[in-house]
Coordinates of C-alpha atoms in Angstrom, one line a residue:
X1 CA 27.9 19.3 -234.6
X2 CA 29.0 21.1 -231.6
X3 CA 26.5 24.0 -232.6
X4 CA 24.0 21.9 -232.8
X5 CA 25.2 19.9 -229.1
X6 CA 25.3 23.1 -227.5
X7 CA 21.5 24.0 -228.5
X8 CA 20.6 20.7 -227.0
X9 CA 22.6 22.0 -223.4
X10 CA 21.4 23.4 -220.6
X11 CA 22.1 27.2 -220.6
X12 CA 24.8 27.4 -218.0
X13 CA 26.3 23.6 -218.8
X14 CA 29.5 23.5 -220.6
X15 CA 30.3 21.4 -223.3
X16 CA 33.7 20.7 -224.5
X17 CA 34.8 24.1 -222.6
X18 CA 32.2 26.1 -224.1
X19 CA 29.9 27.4 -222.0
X20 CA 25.5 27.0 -223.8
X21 CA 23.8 30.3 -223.8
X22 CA 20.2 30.6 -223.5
X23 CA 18.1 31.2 -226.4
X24 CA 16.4 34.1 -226.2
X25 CA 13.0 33.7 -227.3
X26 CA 12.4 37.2 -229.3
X27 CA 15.6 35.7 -231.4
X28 CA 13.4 33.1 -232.9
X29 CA 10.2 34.0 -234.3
X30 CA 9.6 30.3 -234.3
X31 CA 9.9 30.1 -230.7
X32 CA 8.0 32.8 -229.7
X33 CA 4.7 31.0 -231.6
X34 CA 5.8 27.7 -229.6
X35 CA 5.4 29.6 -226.8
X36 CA 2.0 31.3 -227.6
X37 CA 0.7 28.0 -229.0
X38 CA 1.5 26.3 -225.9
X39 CA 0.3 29.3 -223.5
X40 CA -2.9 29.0 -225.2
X41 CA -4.8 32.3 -225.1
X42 CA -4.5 35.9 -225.7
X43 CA -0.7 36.0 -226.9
X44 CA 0.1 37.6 -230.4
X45 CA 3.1 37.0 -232.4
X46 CA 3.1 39.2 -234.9
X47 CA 3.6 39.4 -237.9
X48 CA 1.5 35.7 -236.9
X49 CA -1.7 35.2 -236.0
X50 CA -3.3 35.7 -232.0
X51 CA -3.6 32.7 -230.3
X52 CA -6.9 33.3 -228.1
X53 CA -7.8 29.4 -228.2
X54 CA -6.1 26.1 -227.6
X55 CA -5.7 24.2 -230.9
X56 CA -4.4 20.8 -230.4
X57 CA -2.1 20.9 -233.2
X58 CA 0.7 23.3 -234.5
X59 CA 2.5 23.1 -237.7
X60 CA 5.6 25.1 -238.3
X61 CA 6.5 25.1 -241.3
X62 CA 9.1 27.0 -243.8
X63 CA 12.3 26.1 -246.2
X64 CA 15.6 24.3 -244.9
X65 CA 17.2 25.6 -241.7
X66 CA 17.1 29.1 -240.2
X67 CA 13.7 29.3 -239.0
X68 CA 14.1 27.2 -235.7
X69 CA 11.7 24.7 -236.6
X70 CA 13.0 22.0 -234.9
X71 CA 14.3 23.7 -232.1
X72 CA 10.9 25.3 -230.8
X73 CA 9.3 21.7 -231.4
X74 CA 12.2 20.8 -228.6
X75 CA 11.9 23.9 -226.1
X76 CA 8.0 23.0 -226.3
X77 CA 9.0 19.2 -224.9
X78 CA 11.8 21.2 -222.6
X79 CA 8.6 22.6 -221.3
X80 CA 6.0 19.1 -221.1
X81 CA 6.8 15.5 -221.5
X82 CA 6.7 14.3 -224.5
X83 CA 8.2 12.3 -227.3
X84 CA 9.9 13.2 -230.4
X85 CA 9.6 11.3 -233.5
X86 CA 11.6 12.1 -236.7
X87 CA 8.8 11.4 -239.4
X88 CA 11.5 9.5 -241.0
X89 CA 11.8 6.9 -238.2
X90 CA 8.4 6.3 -238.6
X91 CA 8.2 6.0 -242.0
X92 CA 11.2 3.0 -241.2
X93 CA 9.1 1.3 -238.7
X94 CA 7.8 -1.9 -239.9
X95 CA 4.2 -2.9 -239.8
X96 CA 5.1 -5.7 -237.2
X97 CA 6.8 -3.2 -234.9
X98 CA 4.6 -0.4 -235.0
X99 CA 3.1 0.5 -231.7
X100 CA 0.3 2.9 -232.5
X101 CA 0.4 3.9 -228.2
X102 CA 4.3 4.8 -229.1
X103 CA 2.4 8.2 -231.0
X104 CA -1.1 8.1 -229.1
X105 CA -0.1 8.3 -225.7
X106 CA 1.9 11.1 -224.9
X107 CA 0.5 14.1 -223.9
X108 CA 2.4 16.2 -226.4
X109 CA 4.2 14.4 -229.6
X110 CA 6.8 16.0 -232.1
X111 CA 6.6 15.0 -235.6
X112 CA 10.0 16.2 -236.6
X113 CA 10.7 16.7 -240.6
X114 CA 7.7 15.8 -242.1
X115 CA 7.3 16.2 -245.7
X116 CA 11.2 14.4 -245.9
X117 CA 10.4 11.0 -245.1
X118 CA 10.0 8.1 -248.0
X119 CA 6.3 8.1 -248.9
X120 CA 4.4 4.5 -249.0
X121 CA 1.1 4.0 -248.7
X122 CA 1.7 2.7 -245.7
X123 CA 3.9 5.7 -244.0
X124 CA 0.7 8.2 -245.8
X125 CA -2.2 5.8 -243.7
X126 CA 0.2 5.8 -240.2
X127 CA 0.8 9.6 -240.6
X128 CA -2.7 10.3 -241.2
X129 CA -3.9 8.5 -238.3
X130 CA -1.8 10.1 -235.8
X131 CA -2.5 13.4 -236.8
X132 CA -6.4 12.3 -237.2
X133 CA -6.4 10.6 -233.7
X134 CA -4.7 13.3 -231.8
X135 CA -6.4 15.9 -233.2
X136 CA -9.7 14.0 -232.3
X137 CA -8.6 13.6 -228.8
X138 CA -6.9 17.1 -228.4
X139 CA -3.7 16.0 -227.7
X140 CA -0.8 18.7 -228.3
X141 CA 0.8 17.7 -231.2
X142 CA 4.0 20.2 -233.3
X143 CA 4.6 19.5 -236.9
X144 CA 7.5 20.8 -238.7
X145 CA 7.9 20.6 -242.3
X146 CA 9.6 21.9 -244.9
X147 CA 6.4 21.9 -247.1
X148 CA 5.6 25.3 -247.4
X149 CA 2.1 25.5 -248.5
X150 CA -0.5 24.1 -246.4
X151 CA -2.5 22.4 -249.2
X152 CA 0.9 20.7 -250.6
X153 CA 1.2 19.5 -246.9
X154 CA -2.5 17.7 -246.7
X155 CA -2.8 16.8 -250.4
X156 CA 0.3 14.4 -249.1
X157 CA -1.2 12.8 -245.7
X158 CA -4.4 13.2 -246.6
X159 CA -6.4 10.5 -248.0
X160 CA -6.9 10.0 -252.2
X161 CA -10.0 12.4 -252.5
X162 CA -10.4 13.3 -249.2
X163 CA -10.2 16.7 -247.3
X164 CA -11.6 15.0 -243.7
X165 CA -7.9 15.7 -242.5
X166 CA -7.6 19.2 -243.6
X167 CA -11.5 19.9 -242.1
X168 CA -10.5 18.7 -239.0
X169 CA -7.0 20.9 -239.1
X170 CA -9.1 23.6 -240.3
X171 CA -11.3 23.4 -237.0
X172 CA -8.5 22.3 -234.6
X173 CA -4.8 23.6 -236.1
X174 CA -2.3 25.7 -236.3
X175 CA -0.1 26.1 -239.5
X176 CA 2.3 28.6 -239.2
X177 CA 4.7 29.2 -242.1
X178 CA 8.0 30.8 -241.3
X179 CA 9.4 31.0 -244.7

C-alpha cells in the first residue's frame, strides 16, 4: 500500500518519512507511449509504433501488473484534467444514477481496468457508448486492460454482430499491447 501511496505523491513530498521519487519516464515503456500519445505527432516509441497523428483514443493494454498501465493512464491526467473511472464503478452504477455527462464531458477520461468489470448487457451498451461517443467527438480518452488481444477486447464491448466500434477504433485509436 505504501508503494502504491508513494506513486500517487508528488516527487519531492514525503510520506510516512519516505521521501517519492520521480518516475522516470524511459523506466516505463508504458509511460513513454502516454507521453507520445498525448504529444501527438512525430514521437516514436520503439519497439511501438510512431505517433505522427492525434488519435482520440489510446488503449494500453497487457497481463496483470508490471507494465504501468494504470500509472501512465494517471501521469497523462497529472498532465490535463480529467476524470478517472474504474470500469468497475461503472459497471456498479445503476441505471437511475447514471449520468452519461459524468464520462462525456471531460476533456480527457480514464477507463481504468477494463476487461475486469462484471459484464451485463447493460455495462456492454454504457461501455460502448462512451467509447463510441468520445471517439466521435475526439475527446482523449486511455483504456487499460488486461485483455490482450485487440479483437478479444471489441468482440466484448462491441455490439452482437457488429464491428462499427472496432471501424471507428481502427480509424481513430491507439491499442498498444505491453505484454
Amino acid at each position: 500500500v505504501l508503494a502504491g501511496r508513494l506513486m500517487a505523491a508528488m516527487p519531492g513530498e514525503r510520506l510516512d518519512g519516505r521521501l517519492a521519487e520521480p518516475v522516470r519516464l524511459e523506466a516505463r515503456p508504458a509511460l513513454l507511449v502516454a507521453e507520445a500519445w498525448l504529444a501527438g505527432g512525430g514521437a516514436e516509441v520503439p519497439p511501438y509504433a510512431p505517433f505522427a497523428d492525434r488519435r482520440p483514443l489510446l488503449v494500453l493494454a497487457g497481463g496483470e501488473g508490471r507494465e504501468g498501465k494504470s500509472l501512465s493512464a494517471a501521469w497523462v491526467l497529472a498532465q490535463k484534467d480529467g476524470r478517472w473511472v474504474a470500469c468497475s464503478e461503472l459497471a456498479q452504477t445503476t441505471i437511475a444514477k447514471y449520468d452519461r455527462d459524468v464520462y462525456l464531458s471531460p476533456d480527457v477520461l480514464v477507463l481504468d481496468d477494463a476487461g475486469a468489470e462484471a459484464l451485463t448487457e447493460w455495462v456492454k451498451g454504457r461501455v460502448y457508448d462512451v467509447l463510441s461517443e468520445r471517439i466521435a467527438s475526439g475527446k482523449r480518452t486511455v483504456v487499460t486492460t488486461n485483455i490482450i488481444k485487440r479483437e478479444a477486447f471489441m468482440a466484448r464491448y462491441d455490439e452482437a454482430g457488429s464491428t462499427r466500434l472496432d471501424k471507428r477504433f481502427a480509424e481513430s485509436g491507439r491499442w498498444i499491447n505491453l505484454g
